[in-house]
Short mmCIF file of C-alpha atoms in Angstrom, two decimals:
data_model
loop_
_atom_site.label_atom_id
_atom_site.label_comp_id
_atom_site.label_asym_id
_atom_site.label_seq_id
_atom_site.Cartn_x
_atom_site.Cartn_y
_atom_site.Cartn_z
CA MET A 2 3.14 -9.78 21.05
CA CYS A 3 5.04 -8.67 18.02
CA GLU A 4 8.34 -7.09 17.08
CA LEU A 5 8.95 -3.75 15.55
CA LEU A 6 11.96 -2.46 13.48
CA GLY A 7 12.45 1.08 12.26
CA MET A 8 15.08 3.19 10.60
CA SER A 9 15.78 6.90 10.11
CA ALA A 10 18.63 8.06 7.89
CA ASN A 11 20.13 11.21 6.38
CA VAL A 12 20.91 9.48 3.20
CA PRO A 13 18.98 6.72 1.30
CA THR A 14 20.10 3.58 3.06
CA ASP A 15 19.22 -0.16 2.71
CA ILE A 16 18.19 -2.04 5.77
CA CYS A 17 19.15 -5.57 4.42
CA PHE A 18 21.56 -6.20 7.41
CA SER A 19 19.09 -5.39 10.14
CA PHE A 20 16.10 -6.85 8.36
CA THR A 21 17.97 -10.15 7.90
CA GLY A 22 18.35 -10.53 11.68
CA PHE A 23 14.89 -9.12 12.36
CA LEU A 24 13.02 -11.58 10.10
CA ARG A 25 14.63 -14.55 11.84
CA ARG A 26 12.43 -13.69 14.77
CA GLY A 27 9.44 -14.57 12.37
CA GLY A 28 9.36 -18.21 13.21
CA ASP A 29 12.98 -19.12 13.80
CA THR A 30 14.64 -17.41 16.78
CA GLY A 31 11.24 -15.90 17.75
CA PRO A 32 7.67 -17.13 17.81
CA HIS A 33 6.16 -14.50 15.50
CA ARG A 34 4.77 -16.62 12.78
CA ASP A 35 1.64 -14.78 11.92
CA GLY A 36 2.82 -12.41 9.22
CA TRP A 37 5.04 -9.61 8.53
CA GLY A 38 5.52 -6.33 6.60
CA ILE A 39 7.93 -3.65 5.74
CA ALA A 40 7.42 -0.14 4.42
CA PHE A 41 9.82 2.15 2.59
CA TYR A 42 9.74 5.89 2.00
CA GLU A 43 11.63 6.70 -1.20
CA GLN A 44 11.77 9.92 -3.29
CA GLY A 45 8.76 11.27 -1.66
CA GLY A 46 6.86 7.98 -2.34
CA TYR A 47 5.85 5.03 -0.29
CA ARG A 48 5.69 1.31 -0.86
CA GLU A 49 5.26 -1.68 1.42
CA PHE A 50 5.45 -5.32 1.24
CA ARG A 51 3.22 -7.48 3.43
CA ASP A 52 2.66 -11.16 3.78
CA PRO A 53 0.33 -13.22 6.07
CA PHE A 54 2.94 -16.02 6.24
CA PRO A 55 6.05 -16.52 8.56
CA SER A 56 8.87 -14.18 7.43
CA VAL A 57 11.50 -17.11 7.59
CA ASP A 58 9.55 -19.09 4.95
CA SER A 59 8.62 -16.11 2.75
CA ALA A 60 9.89 -15.68 -0.78
CA ILE A 61 9.12 -11.98 -0.61
CA ALA A 62 11.03 -11.54 2.60
CA ARG A 63 14.06 -13.22 0.97
CA LEU A 64 13.66 -10.72 -1.92
CA ILE A 65 13.75 -7.84 0.51
CA CYS A 66 16.99 -9.11 2.10
CA ASP A 67 18.61 -9.50 -1.37
CA TYR A 68 17.19 -6.39 -3.14
CA PRO A 69 18.62 -3.33 -1.47
CA ILE A 70 15.90 -0.70 -1.52
CA LYS A 71 17.46 2.53 -0.28
CA SER A 72 15.19 4.58 1.87
CA ASN A 73 15.40 7.35 4.37
CA ILE A 74 12.65 5.92 6.61
CA VAL A 75 11.64 2.23 7.09
CA ILE A 76 9.06 0.68 9.36
CA SER A 77 8.69 -3.17 9.74
CA HIS A 78 6.72 -5.44 11.88
CA ILE A 79 6.42 -9.20 12.43
CA ARG A 80 3.30 -10.46 13.99
CA GLN A 81 2.19 -12.90 16.67
CA ALA A 82 -1.53 -12.51 16.58
CA ASN A 83 -3.57 -11.75 19.61
CA VAL A 84 -6.70 -9.69 18.39
CA GLY A 85 -7.82 -10.53 14.89
CA GLN A 86 -7.26 -13.56 12.70
CA VAL A 87 -4.02 -14.33 10.81
CA ARG A 88 -4.86 -12.69 7.36
CA LEU A 89 -3.59 -10.08 5.07
CA ALA A 90 -6.09 -7.43 6.21
CA ASN A 91 -4.62 -7.72 9.74
CA THR A 92 -0.91 -7.57 8.72
CA HIS A 93 1.08 -4.50 9.64
CA PRO A 94 2.15 -1.88 8.72
CA PHE A 95 -1.13 0.00 8.05
CA THR A 96 -1.27 3.16 5.89
CA ARG A 97 -3.55 6.21 5.40
CA GLU A 98 -3.12 9.26 3.53
CA MET A 99 -3.45 12.65 5.36
CA TRP A 100 -2.48 16.03 3.80
CA GLY A 101 -1.20 14.31 0.70
CA GLN A 102 1.22 12.36 2.85
CA PRO A 103 1.37 8.61 3.22
CA TRP A 104 1.27 7.91 7.04
CA CYS A 105 2.46 4.43 7.99
CA TYR A 106 1.92 2.72 11.35
CA ALA A 107 2.96 -0.43 13.16
CA HIS A 108 2.14 -1.38 16.86
CA ASN A 109 3.50 -3.80 19.28
CA GLY A 110 1.23 -4.60 22.33
CA GLN A 111 -2.42 -5.24 23.06
CA LEU A 112 -5.04 -2.79 24.15
CA GLU A 113 -8.28 -3.06 26.33
CA GLU A 114 -11.52 -1.41 25.47
CA TRP A 115 -10.15 -0.19 21.99
CA GLN A 116 -13.56 -0.72 20.44
CA ALA A 117 -14.81 2.43 22.25
CA LEU A 118 -12.24 4.70 20.59
CA PRO A 119 -14.40 6.84 18.24
CA LEU A 120 -13.74 6.84 14.45
CA SER A 121 -14.18 9.68 12.09
CA PHE A 122 -12.25 10.11 8.81
CA TYR A 123 -10.69 6.79 8.84
CA ARG A 124 -11.95 3.22 9.30
CA PRO A 125 -10.27 -0.14 9.69
CA VAL A 126 -10.15 -2.51 6.92
CA GLY A 127 -9.24 -5.57 9.17
CA SER A 128 -10.24 -6.48 12.84
CA THR A 129 -7.32 -5.73 14.93
CA ASP A 130 -7.09 -3.31 17.98
CA SER A 131 -3.90 -1.92 16.29
CA GLU A 132 -5.78 -0.70 13.16
CA HIS A 133 -8.66 0.66 15.11
CA ALA A 134 -6.31 2.72 17.35
CA PHE A 135 -4.42 3.93 14.21
CA CYS A 136 -7.67 5.03 12.64
CA TRP A 137 -8.64 6.84 15.85
CA LEU A 138 -5.34 8.37 16.21
CA MET A 139 -5.18 9.75 12.70
CA GLY A 140 -8.78 10.89 12.94
CA GLU A 141 -7.96 12.86 16.03
CA LEU A 142 -4.85 14.45 14.54
CA ARG A 143 -6.94 15.47 11.48
CA LYS A 144 -9.70 17.05 13.64
CA CYS A 145 -7.03 19.23 15.31
CA TYR A 146 -5.27 19.92 12.11
CA PRO A 147 -7.43 19.70 8.93
CA ASP A 148 -4.42 21.21 6.98
CA PRO A 149 -0.77 20.58 7.77
CA PRO A 150 0.40 23.02 10.42
CA GLU A 151 3.41 25.38 9.72
CA ASP A 152 4.87 24.82 13.18
CA ARG A 153 4.94 21.15 13.83
CA SER A 154 5.62 21.29 17.65
CA GLY A 155 1.82 21.45 18.53
CA LEU A 156 1.12 18.54 16.28
CA TRP A 157 3.82 16.49 18.05
CA GLN A 158 2.49 17.51 21.48
CA ARG A 159 -0.97 16.31 20.38
CA LEU A 160 0.50 13.08 19.09
CA HIS A 161 2.26 12.56 22.47
CA GLU A 162 -1.10 13.12 24.30
CA LEU A 163 -2.90 10.64 22.02
CA CYS A 164 -0.07 8.01 22.49
CA GLU A 165 -0.49 8.45 26.24
CA GLU A 166 -4.19 8.02 26.08
CA LEU A 167 -3.43 4.65 24.23
CA ARG A 168 -0.89 3.58 26.70
CA ARG A 169 -3.57 3.74 29.38
CA LEU A 170 -5.53 1.06 27.49
CA GLY A 171 -2.60 -1.41 27.53
CA VAL A 172 0.65 -1.96 25.86
CA PHE A 173 1.36 0.51 22.97
CA ASN A 174 4.80 0.56 21.57
CA LEU A 175 4.52 2.47 18.24
CA MET A 176 6.27 3.30 15.04
CA LEU A 177 4.65 5.94 12.84
CA ALA A 178 5.94 7.93 9.86
CA ASP A 179 4.77 10.62 7.51
CA GLY A 180 7.65 10.37 4.96
CA GLU A 181 9.56 13.17 6.57
CA TYR A 182 9.57 12.30 10.19
CA LEU A 183 9.73 8.98 12.02
CA TYR A 184 7.81 8.90 15.44
CA THR A 185 8.61 6.26 18.08
CA PHE A 186 6.61 5.87 21.18
CA CYS A 187 7.60 3.48 24.12
CA SER A 188 5.09 1.87 26.31
CA THR A 189 7.25 -1.08 27.52
CA LYS A 190 10.10 -1.73 25.07
CA LEU A 191 11.88 0.12 22.31
CA ALA A 192 15.63 0.56 21.94
CA HIS A 193 17.63 2.63 19.47
CA ILE A 194 21.19 2.93 18.10
CA THR A 195 22.74 5.85 16.04
CA ARG A 196 25.54 4.88 13.68
CA ARG A 197 27.87 7.58 12.37
CA ALA A 198 31.66 7.97 11.54
CA PRO A 199 33.81 6.34 12.48
CA PHE A 200 31.79 3.37 11.57
CA GLY A 201 32.58 0.00 13.01
CA GLU A 202 31.52 -3.67 12.90
CA ALA A 203 28.17 -5.09 14.11
CA ASN A 204 27.19 -8.64 14.84
CA LEU A 205 23.62 -9.73 14.43
CA ALA A 206 22.21 -11.21 17.50
CA ASP A 207 19.74 -13.48 15.67
CA ALA A 208 22.01 -14.75 12.71
CA GLU A 209 25.62 -15.40 12.11
CA MET A 210 26.22 -12.25 10.27
CA VAL A 211 28.69 -9.48 10.67
CA VAL A 212 28.73 -6.26 8.69
CA ASN A 213 31.44 -3.51 8.66
CA PHE A 214 29.53 -0.44 8.09
CA ALA A 215 32.75 1.46 7.15
CA GLU A 216 32.63 -0.40 3.85
CA HIS A 217 29.14 0.73 3.06
CA THR A 218 29.01 4.41 4.24
CA THR A 219 30.35 7.79 3.68
CA PRO A 220 31.70 9.87 6.58
CA ASN A 221 28.64 12.09 6.66
CA ASP A 222 26.04 9.28 6.89
CA VAL A 223 23.88 9.24 10.12
CA VAL A 224 21.72 6.20 10.36
CA SER A 225 19.62 5.34 13.38
CA VAL A 226 17.96 1.84 13.92
CA LEU A 227 15.09 1.15 16.43
CA ALA A 228 13.72 -2.16 17.38
CA THR A 229 11.66 -3.71 20.25
CA GLU A 230 14.88 -5.46 21.23
CA PRO A 231 18.43 -4.75 20.16
CA LEU A 232 19.39 -6.50 17.04
CA THR A 233 23.14 -6.49 17.62
CA ASP A 234 25.21 -7.95 20.56
CA ASN A 235 28.24 -5.89 20.28
CA GLU A 236 26.82 -2.25 20.25
CA GLU A 237 25.34 -0.17 22.98
CA TRP A 238 21.66 0.34 22.35
CA VAL A 239 19.68 2.99 24.23
CA ARG A 240 16.39 1.82 25.75
CA MET A 241 13.49 4.24 25.60
CA LEU A 242 11.43 5.16 28.73
CA PRO A 243 7.75 4.30 29.15
CA GLY A 244 5.76 7.28 27.93
CA GLU A 245 8.52 8.65 25.83
CA LEU A 246 7.91 9.97 22.28
CA LEU A 247 10.94 10.60 19.94
CA VAL A 248 10.70 12.43 16.71
CA TRP A 249 13.31 11.57 14.28
CA ARG A 250 14.52 13.27 11.03
CA ASP A 251 17.62 12.39 8.91
CA GLY A 252 18.83 9.94 11.65
CA VAL A 253 18.76 12.30 14.66
CA ILE A 254 16.21 13.10 17.33
CA VAL A 255 14.66 16.37 16.66
CA ALA A 256 12.14 16.37 19.49
CA ARG A 257 11.52 14.27 22.65
CA PHE A 258 8.51 14.24 24.89
CA VAL A 259 8.36 12.35 28.18
CA ALA A 260 5.52 11.13 30.34
CA GLY A 261 3.82 13.73 32.47
CA GLN A 262 5.32 16.62 30.50
CA ASP A 263 3.58 18.50 27.72
CA GLU A 264 6.50 20.10 26.17
CA SER A 265 9.29 18.97 23.99
CA VAL A 266 12.43 18.39 26.10
CA VAL A 267 15.05 18.48 23.31
CA MET B 16 0.21 6.37 -22.53
CA CYS B 17 0.16 3.23 -20.29
CA GLU B 18 -1.22 -0.08 -20.17
CA LEU B 19 -3.86 -1.56 -17.84
CA LEU B 20 -4.45 -5.22 -16.78
CA GLY B 21 -7.43 -6.32 -14.57
CA MET B 22 -8.94 -9.60 -13.34
CA SER B 23 -12.15 -10.56 -11.68
CA ALA B 24 -12.78 -14.25 -10.55
CA ASN B 25 -15.12 -16.39 -8.59
CA VAL B 26 -12.32 -18.35 -6.95
CA PRO B 27 -8.79 -17.11 -5.82
CA THR B 28 -6.92 -17.25 -9.10
CA ASP B 29 -3.30 -16.42 -9.85
CA ILE B 30 -2.63 -14.02 -12.69
CA CYS B 31 0.93 -15.27 -13.45
CA PHE B 32 0.22 -16.07 -17.00
CA SER B 33 -1.47 -12.89 -17.98
CA PHE B 34 1.04 -10.92 -16.02
CA THR B 35 3.92 -12.59 -17.72
CA GLY B 36 2.75 -11.29 -21.10
CA PHE B 37 1.68 -7.96 -19.82
CA LEU B 38 4.98 -7.07 -18.20
CA ARG B 39 6.79 -7.75 -21.47
CA ARG B 40 5.21 -4.40 -22.56
CA GLY B 41 7.15 -2.58 -19.82
CA GLY B 42 10.28 -2.15 -22.05
CA ASP B 43 10.33 -5.06 -24.19
CA THR B 44 7.34 -5.40 -26.65
CA GLY B 45 6.08 -2.13 -25.56
CA PRO B 46 7.57 1.34 -24.74
CA HIS B 47 6.28 1.57 -21.10
CA ARG B 48 9.56 1.76 -19.27
CA ASP B 49 8.54 4.26 -16.52
CA GLY B 50 7.42 1.93 -13.70
CA TRP B 51 4.78 -0.64 -12.97
CA GLY B 52 2.58 -1.90 -10.16
CA ILE B 53 0.10 -4.70 -9.33
CA ALA B 54 -2.54 -4.83 -6.58
CA PHE B 55 -4.15 -7.98 -5.08
CA TYR B 56 -7.20 -8.37 -3.10
CA GLU B 57 -6.94 -11.39 -0.90
CA GLN B 58 -9.02 -12.70 1.96
CA GLY B 59 -10.73 -9.21 2.47
CA GLY B 60 -7.16 -7.59 2.60
CA TYR B 61 -5.19 -5.77 0.10
CA ARG B 62 -1.55 -5.63 -1.09
CA GLU B 63 0.31 -4.04 -3.85
CA PHE B 64 3.69 -4.19 -5.37
CA ARG B 65 5.10 -1.06 -7.24
CA ASP B 66 8.35 -0.24 -8.73
CA PRO B 67 9.52 2.88 -10.48
CA PHE B 68 11.72 0.88 -12.98
CA PRO B 69 10.89 -1.01 -16.17
CA SER B 70 8.97 -4.18 -15.47
CA VAL B 71 11.22 -6.31 -17.78
CA ASP B 72 14.16 -5.57 -15.56
CA SER B 73 12.54 -5.77 -12.25
CA ALA B 74 13.35 -8.46 -9.66
CA ILE B 75 9.99 -7.73 -7.97
CA ALA B 76 8.06 -8.35 -11.13
CA ARG B 77 9.93 -11.61 -11.72
CA LEU B 78 8.96 -12.70 -8.18
CA ILE B 79 5.27 -11.90 -9.04
CA CYS B 80 5.46 -14.05 -12.11
CA ASP B 81 6.86 -16.92 -10.17
CA TYR B 82 5.02 -16.59 -6.77
CA PRO B 83 1.41 -17.33 -7.46
CA ILE B 84 -0.69 -14.94 -5.27
CA LYS B 85 -4.26 -16.14 -5.51
CA SER B 86 -6.80 -13.31 -5.56
CA ASN B 87 -10.32 -12.41 -6.67
CA ILE B 88 -9.43 -9.05 -8.00
CA VAL B 89 -6.23 -7.89 -9.52
CA ILE B 90 -5.36 -4.40 -11.07
CA SER B 91 -2.07 -3.91 -12.72
CA HIS B 92 -0.51 -0.95 -14.62
CA ILE B 93 2.62 -0.27 -16.58
CA ARG B 94 3.55 3.29 -17.03
CA GLN B 95 4.85 5.46 -19.91
CA ALA B 96 5.11 8.84 -18.17
CA ASN B 97 3.41 11.97 -19.59
CA VAL B 98 2.31 14.09 -16.43
CA GLY B 99 4.59 13.69 -13.47
CA GLN B 100 8.30 12.54 -13.01
CA VAL B 101 9.28 8.89 -13.09
CA ARG B 102 9.26 8.21 -9.33
CA LEU B 103 7.54 5.96 -6.88
CA ALA B 104 4.96 8.51 -5.81
CA ASN B 105 3.70 8.70 -9.32
CA THR B 106 3.55 4.81 -9.91
CA HIS B 107 0.18 3.30 -10.17
CA PRO B 108 -2.00 1.78 -8.77
CA PHE B 109 -3.03 4.27 -6.18
CA THR B 110 -5.00 3.50 -3.04
CA ARG B 111 -7.41 5.14 -0.46
CA GLU B 112 -9.53 3.72 2.19
CA MET B 113 -13.29 4.58 2.06
CA TRP B 114 -15.92 3.05 4.40
CA GLY B 115 -13.26 0.56 5.57
CA GLN B 116 -12.48 -0.77 2.16
CA PRO B 117 -9.36 -0.31 0.33
CA TRP B 118 -10.08 1.26 -3.07
CA CYS B 119 -7.47 0.83 -5.74
CA TYR B 120 -7.35 2.72 -8.95
CA ALA B 121 -5.22 2.78 -12.19
CA HIS B 122 -5.64 5.02 -15.25
CA ASN B 123 -4.62 4.95 -18.81
CA GLY B 124 -4.68 8.28 -20.74
CA GLN B 125 -4.23 11.92 -20.11
CA LEU B 126 -6.42 14.66 -18.93
CA GLU B 127 -6.62 18.41 -19.60
CA GLU B 128 -7.39 21.05 -16.91
CA TRP B 129 -7.30 18.31 -14.27
CA GLN B 130 -5.88 20.71 -11.78
CA ALA B 131 -9.31 22.45 -11.57
CA LEU B 132 -10.93 19.35 -10.26
CA PRO B 133 -11.68 20.26 -6.49
CA LEU B 134 -10.32 18.08 -3.69
CA SER B 135 -11.85 17.31 -0.42
CA PHE B 136 -11.22 14.17 1.73
CA TYR B 137 -8.41 12.77 -0.35
CA ARG B 138 -5.24 14.53 -1.59
CA PRO B 139 -2.53 13.31 -4.04
CA VAL B 140 0.85 12.27 -2.72
CA GLY B 141 2.44 12.51 -6.15
CA SER B 142 2.14 14.95 -9.06
CA THR B 143 0.09 13.08 -11.72
CA ASP B 144 -3.20 13.97 -13.28
CA SER B 145 -4.19 10.33 -12.64
CA GLU B 146 -3.72 10.49 -8.86
CA HIS B 147 -5.45 14.04 -8.70
CA ALA B 148 -8.51 12.67 -10.65
CA PHE B 149 -8.64 9.57 -8.41
CA CYS B 150 -8.69 11.84 -5.25
CA TRP B 151 -11.48 14.03 -6.83
CA LEU B 152 -13.47 10.92 -7.83
CA MET B 153 -13.29 9.32 -4.42
CA GLY B 154 -14.01 12.62 -2.70
CA GLU B 155 -17.16 13.10 -4.84
CA LEU B 156 -18.40 9.52 -4.17
CA ARG B 157 -17.85 10.02 -0.41
CA LYS B 158 -19.70 13.50 -0.46
CA CYS B 159 -22.76 11.68 -1.86
CA TYR B 160 -22.33 8.58 0.37
CA PRO B 161 -20.66 9.37 3.70
CA ASP B 162 -21.57 5.74 4.67
CA PRO B 163 -21.68 2.73 2.14
CA PRO B 164 -25.17 2.53 0.59
CA GLU B 165 -27.37 -0.53 1.02
CA ASP B 166 -28.35 -0.35 -2.56
CA ARG B 167 -25.32 -0.17 -4.79
CA SER B 168 -27.01 0.97 -7.93
CA GLY B 169 -27.08 4.71 -7.19
CA LEU B 170 -23.35 4.62 -6.30
CA TRP B 171 -22.58 2.92 -9.49
CA GLN B 172 -24.67 5.50 -11.48
CA ARG B 173 -22.89 8.18 -9.79
CA LEU B 174 -19.58 6.67 -10.50
CA HIS B 175 -20.50 6.53 -14.22
CA GLU B 176 -21.40 10.11 -14.24
CA LEU B 177 -18.08 11.04 -12.68
CA CYS B 178 -16.25 8.95 -15.14
CA GLU B 179 -18.07 10.62 -18.14
CA GLU B 180 -16.94 14.05 -16.59
CA LEU B 181 -13.26 12.94 -16.64
CA ARG B 182 -13.68 11.52 -20.10
CA ARG B 183 -14.68 15.03 -21.23
CA LEU B 184 -11.28 16.21 -20.01
CA GLY B 185 -9.23 13.80 -22.26
CA VAL B 186 -8.59 10.02 -22.32
CA PHE B 187 -9.76 8.20 -19.37
CA ASN B 188 -9.46 4.34 -19.41
CA LEU B 189 -10.08 3.07 -15.79
CA MET B 190 -9.69 0.20 -13.52
CA LEU B 191 -11.14 0.73 -9.89
CA ALA B 192 -11.94 -1.89 -7.17
CA ASP B 193 -13.19 -1.95 -3.77
CA GLY B 194 -12.39 -5.54 -2.78
CA GLU B 195 -15.81 -6.78 -3.69
CA TYR B 196 -16.35 -5.16 -7.21
CA LEU B 197 -14.11 -4.26 -10.05
CA TYR B 198 -15.15 -1.33 -12.13
CA THR B 199 -13.85 -0.79 -15.56
CA PHE B 200 -14.53 2.22 -17.61
CA CYS B 201 -13.68 2.65 -21.26
CA SER B 202 -12.63 5.95 -22.93
CA THR B 203 -10.75 4.74 -25.92
CA LYS B 204 -9.54 1.19 -25.41
CA LEU B 205 -10.31 -1.62 -23.07
CA ALA B 206 -10.95 -5.37 -23.93
CA HIS B 207 -12.16 -8.27 -21.90
CA ILE B 208 -12.49 -11.97 -22.06
CA THR B 209 -14.30 -14.39 -19.75
CA ARG B 210 -12.89 -17.93 -19.41
CA ARG B 211 -15.04 -20.77 -18.08
CA ALA B 212 -15.65 -24.50 -18.66
CA PRO B 213 -14.76 -26.01 -21.06
CA PHE B 214 -11.37 -24.33 -20.74
CA GLY B 215 -8.94 -24.36 -23.64
CA GLU B 216 -5.58 -23.19 -24.52
CA ALA B 217 -4.38 -19.59 -24.81
CA ASN B 218 -1.16 -18.18 -26.54
CA LEU B 219 0.23 -15.02 -25.16
CA ALA B 220 0.66 -12.33 -27.82
CA ASP B 221 3.69 -10.82 -26.08
CA ALA B 222 5.73 -13.86 -25.21
CA GLU B 223 6.13 -17.44 -26.32
CA MET B 224 3.94 -19.07 -23.85
CA VAL B 225 0.96 -21.30 -23.98
CA VAL B 226 -1.24 -22.23 -21.06
CA ASN B 227 -4.07 -24.93 -20.96
CA PHE B 228 -6.47 -23.46 -18.55
CA ALA B 229 -8.14 -26.91 -18.15
CA GLU B 230 -5.09 -28.16 -16.19
CA HIS B 231 -5.39 -25.31 -13.63
CA THR B 232 -9.17 -24.91 -13.04
CA THR B 233 -12.17 -26.61 -11.76
CA PRO B 234 -15.50 -26.73 -13.83
CA ASN B 235 -17.18 -24.01 -11.77
CA ASP B 236 -14.35 -21.43 -12.16
CA VAL B 237 -15.22 -18.13 -13.92
CA VAL B 238 -12.30 -15.88 -14.66
CA SER B 239 -12.40 -12.73 -16.61
CA VAL B 240 -9.40 -10.71 -17.63
CA LEU B 241 -9.31 -7.09 -18.93
CA ALA B 242 -6.54 -5.22 -20.75
CA THR B 243 -6.04 -2.03 -22.71
CA GLU B 244 -5.02 -4.43 -25.52
CA PRO B 245 -5.87 -8.15 -25.80
CA LEU B 246 -3.25 -10.38 -24.30
CA THR B 247 -3.75 -13.58 -26.22
CA ASP B 248 -3.87 -14.00 -30.05
CA ASN B 249 -6.11 -17.16 -30.23
CA GLU B 250 -9.10 -16.15 -28.22
CA GLU B 251 -12.07 -13.70 -29.02
CA TRP B 252 -11.70 -10.45 -26.76
CA VAL B 253 -14.69 -8.16 -26.41
CA ARG B 254 -13.86 -4.52 -26.86
CA MET B 255 -15.68 -2.08 -24.66
CA LEU B 256 -17.37 1.02 -26.02
CA PRO B 257 -16.38 4.58 -25.37
CA GLY B 258 -18.38 5.85 -22.21
CA GLU B 259 -19.05 2.27 -21.10
CA LEU B 260 -18.81 1.28 -17.38
CA LEU B 261 -18.88 -2.35 -16.44
CA VAL B 262 -19.25 -3.51 -12.89
CA TRP B 263 -17.62 -7.03 -12.27
CA ARG B 264 -18.10 -9.41 -9.38
CA ASP B 265 -16.95 -13.04 -9.21
CA GLY B 266 -15.72 -12.97 -12.77
CA VAL B 267 -19.12 -11.82 -14.41
CA ILE B 268 -20.69 -8.42 -15.38
CA VAL B 269 -23.34 -7.54 -12.72
CA ALA B 270 -24.06 -4.02 -14.13
CA ARG B 271 -23.37 -1.99 -17.34
CA PHE B 272 -23.81 1.72 -17.92
CA VAL B 273 -23.30 3.22 -21.44
CA ALA B 274 -22.72 6.75 -22.62
CA GLY B 275 -25.78 8.98 -22.56
CA GLN B 276 -27.89 6.66 -20.43
CA ASP B 277 -28.18 7.21 -16.74
CA GLU B 278 -29.48 3.77 -15.75
CA SER B 279 -27.78 0.24 -15.82
CA VAL B 280 -28.57 -1.71 -18.90
CA VAL B 281 -27.84 -5.14 -17.64
#
C-alpha cells in the first residue's frame, strides 16, 4: 500500500511542514520505499516532482522541504509497489489534460480485474492498476462531458459513481484535482483537518517538529490537509467514510457525496 | 526569443555539463529570464522540472546541475517571453500523452495567426502560441494515426509537413520527443554535435568549464547534443538547414527530411 497527502487552501500556501512528516514514511517511519511524487498547482499552472527512489534519501525531496512552493492545491504520494515495477513510469501522481486543465491523480490501494476497464481517450504510460484506472476514469468523464459543463454538480455525481465502481474492484482511496477543485474519495482510509484562525501549534507525528501556524498565516487563511493517516498527534483529524467523495475548493468542502446516495449532501 | 537544448544518446547519460552552460543564458550571458524547464526520459518514464523564474537564480536548476539524472533523451528550454505572461502555465516544455507515450515539446520562435489553428483532442492550459501550436500538431498527428503506426516513416513525413505549415506562420524551431525518438526541426537556428570515441575535451562557451568526456564514457557511447546556438567553442557543430527535420534515436540520425521534399533523405 501507499500513502497519500493532499492540500486545499484559499491562499497560496507552502506544504513544507506536512511534507516533512509525510516523507519520513518513505523508508523511515514507514515502509514505502518505492518512489514518491508531489504535484503543485500555481497561478493556473501545474508542476510535479517525481522520483523512483525512497523519499528519505532523495535530494529532490529535501529540496521540496526547503524550497517553499506556494500553492492552492497539492497532491503527494509515496509508493510501496504492488502492481508494476519500481520505475519512474509507475510513480504517482499521474497527469492528463482535459478541457485545457491539467488533471492530477494519486491512488492508494489495489484493484482486481482492472485490466478489463475499457480505455478511450487516455492510455497508461506505465503498468500499474492505478494509472489504468485513472485513464479509464478520465475517459468516462470525457465521454459524458466532451466540453466542461457549466454546472459542475452533474460532473461530480458522475465522478462519485465512477469512484464507487472502482471501489467495487478493491481498495480505492483517491486524490484528484483539476486546478480549481480537489476531489478526495475514501475507500478505507483518508482523514482531514481544516486549520483557520485562531491558529495554534501542531506537532508532527513522524518527526520531531512543531510549527506555530499563527506565525505563518493571516486571519483569513483557510488551509485543509488530507492524508491516509493523520500527520499530527495533537489535533483532531476527521476520518472520511467508505464511499464518501469530498469536493474541496479554497480550503473548504463545497460538495459531499456518500455511498448509496446519488446527490450531493452538502 | 528563447533557447533550446536537446540530447539523444545510446546509453543513459547525464546532461549536467551542457545544462550548466545552457542555464547561464537564463539571465546571465543571455537575456532569457522568464522561466526555464527540462524534461528527462528514463526507463520508459518521463519527468520534467519547470520554474517560472530565471534559471541563474533557481534552486531547482542548481539541483539539476548537481544531481546527475541519466537519460536517453532530454529536452530543455529557457524562455524570453513574447506571447503569454511569465507564469508556470506558459513555461516549456509542454507534455501530452498519445498512444500511451508521453510526448514532450519545446519551441523557439514566434508565430502569426496561430489562434486559427484548429484544436481537437488536445487543448492548451496556458496562453502561448507555442502550446497552442503543440496541441494542434498533436491533434493532427492523432487524427491521421489514432493508433501508433507499425511503419513510422509515414508519421515522420506527416510531422515534417505539419512543421512546414507552422514555419509558414513565423519562426518555428522545435524539439519534440516521444520517449523513443527525438525530433528536431529547424526554422532559423539549430545546431548539433555527435560525440563518440575517441572522446576529447570540450570548453563551455557560456561558463568557465572544461570536461574531458573520455573520463565519463565508454568506447561504445554515442551522445548527440543540439542547441539553438553551439554550447562549446572548441568543437565543430553542424548547423541545420531551414525546413530540415531530423529524427534521432540512440544518439544518431535515423531519418532526415528537407524543405520541398516529401521523403526521407537518409
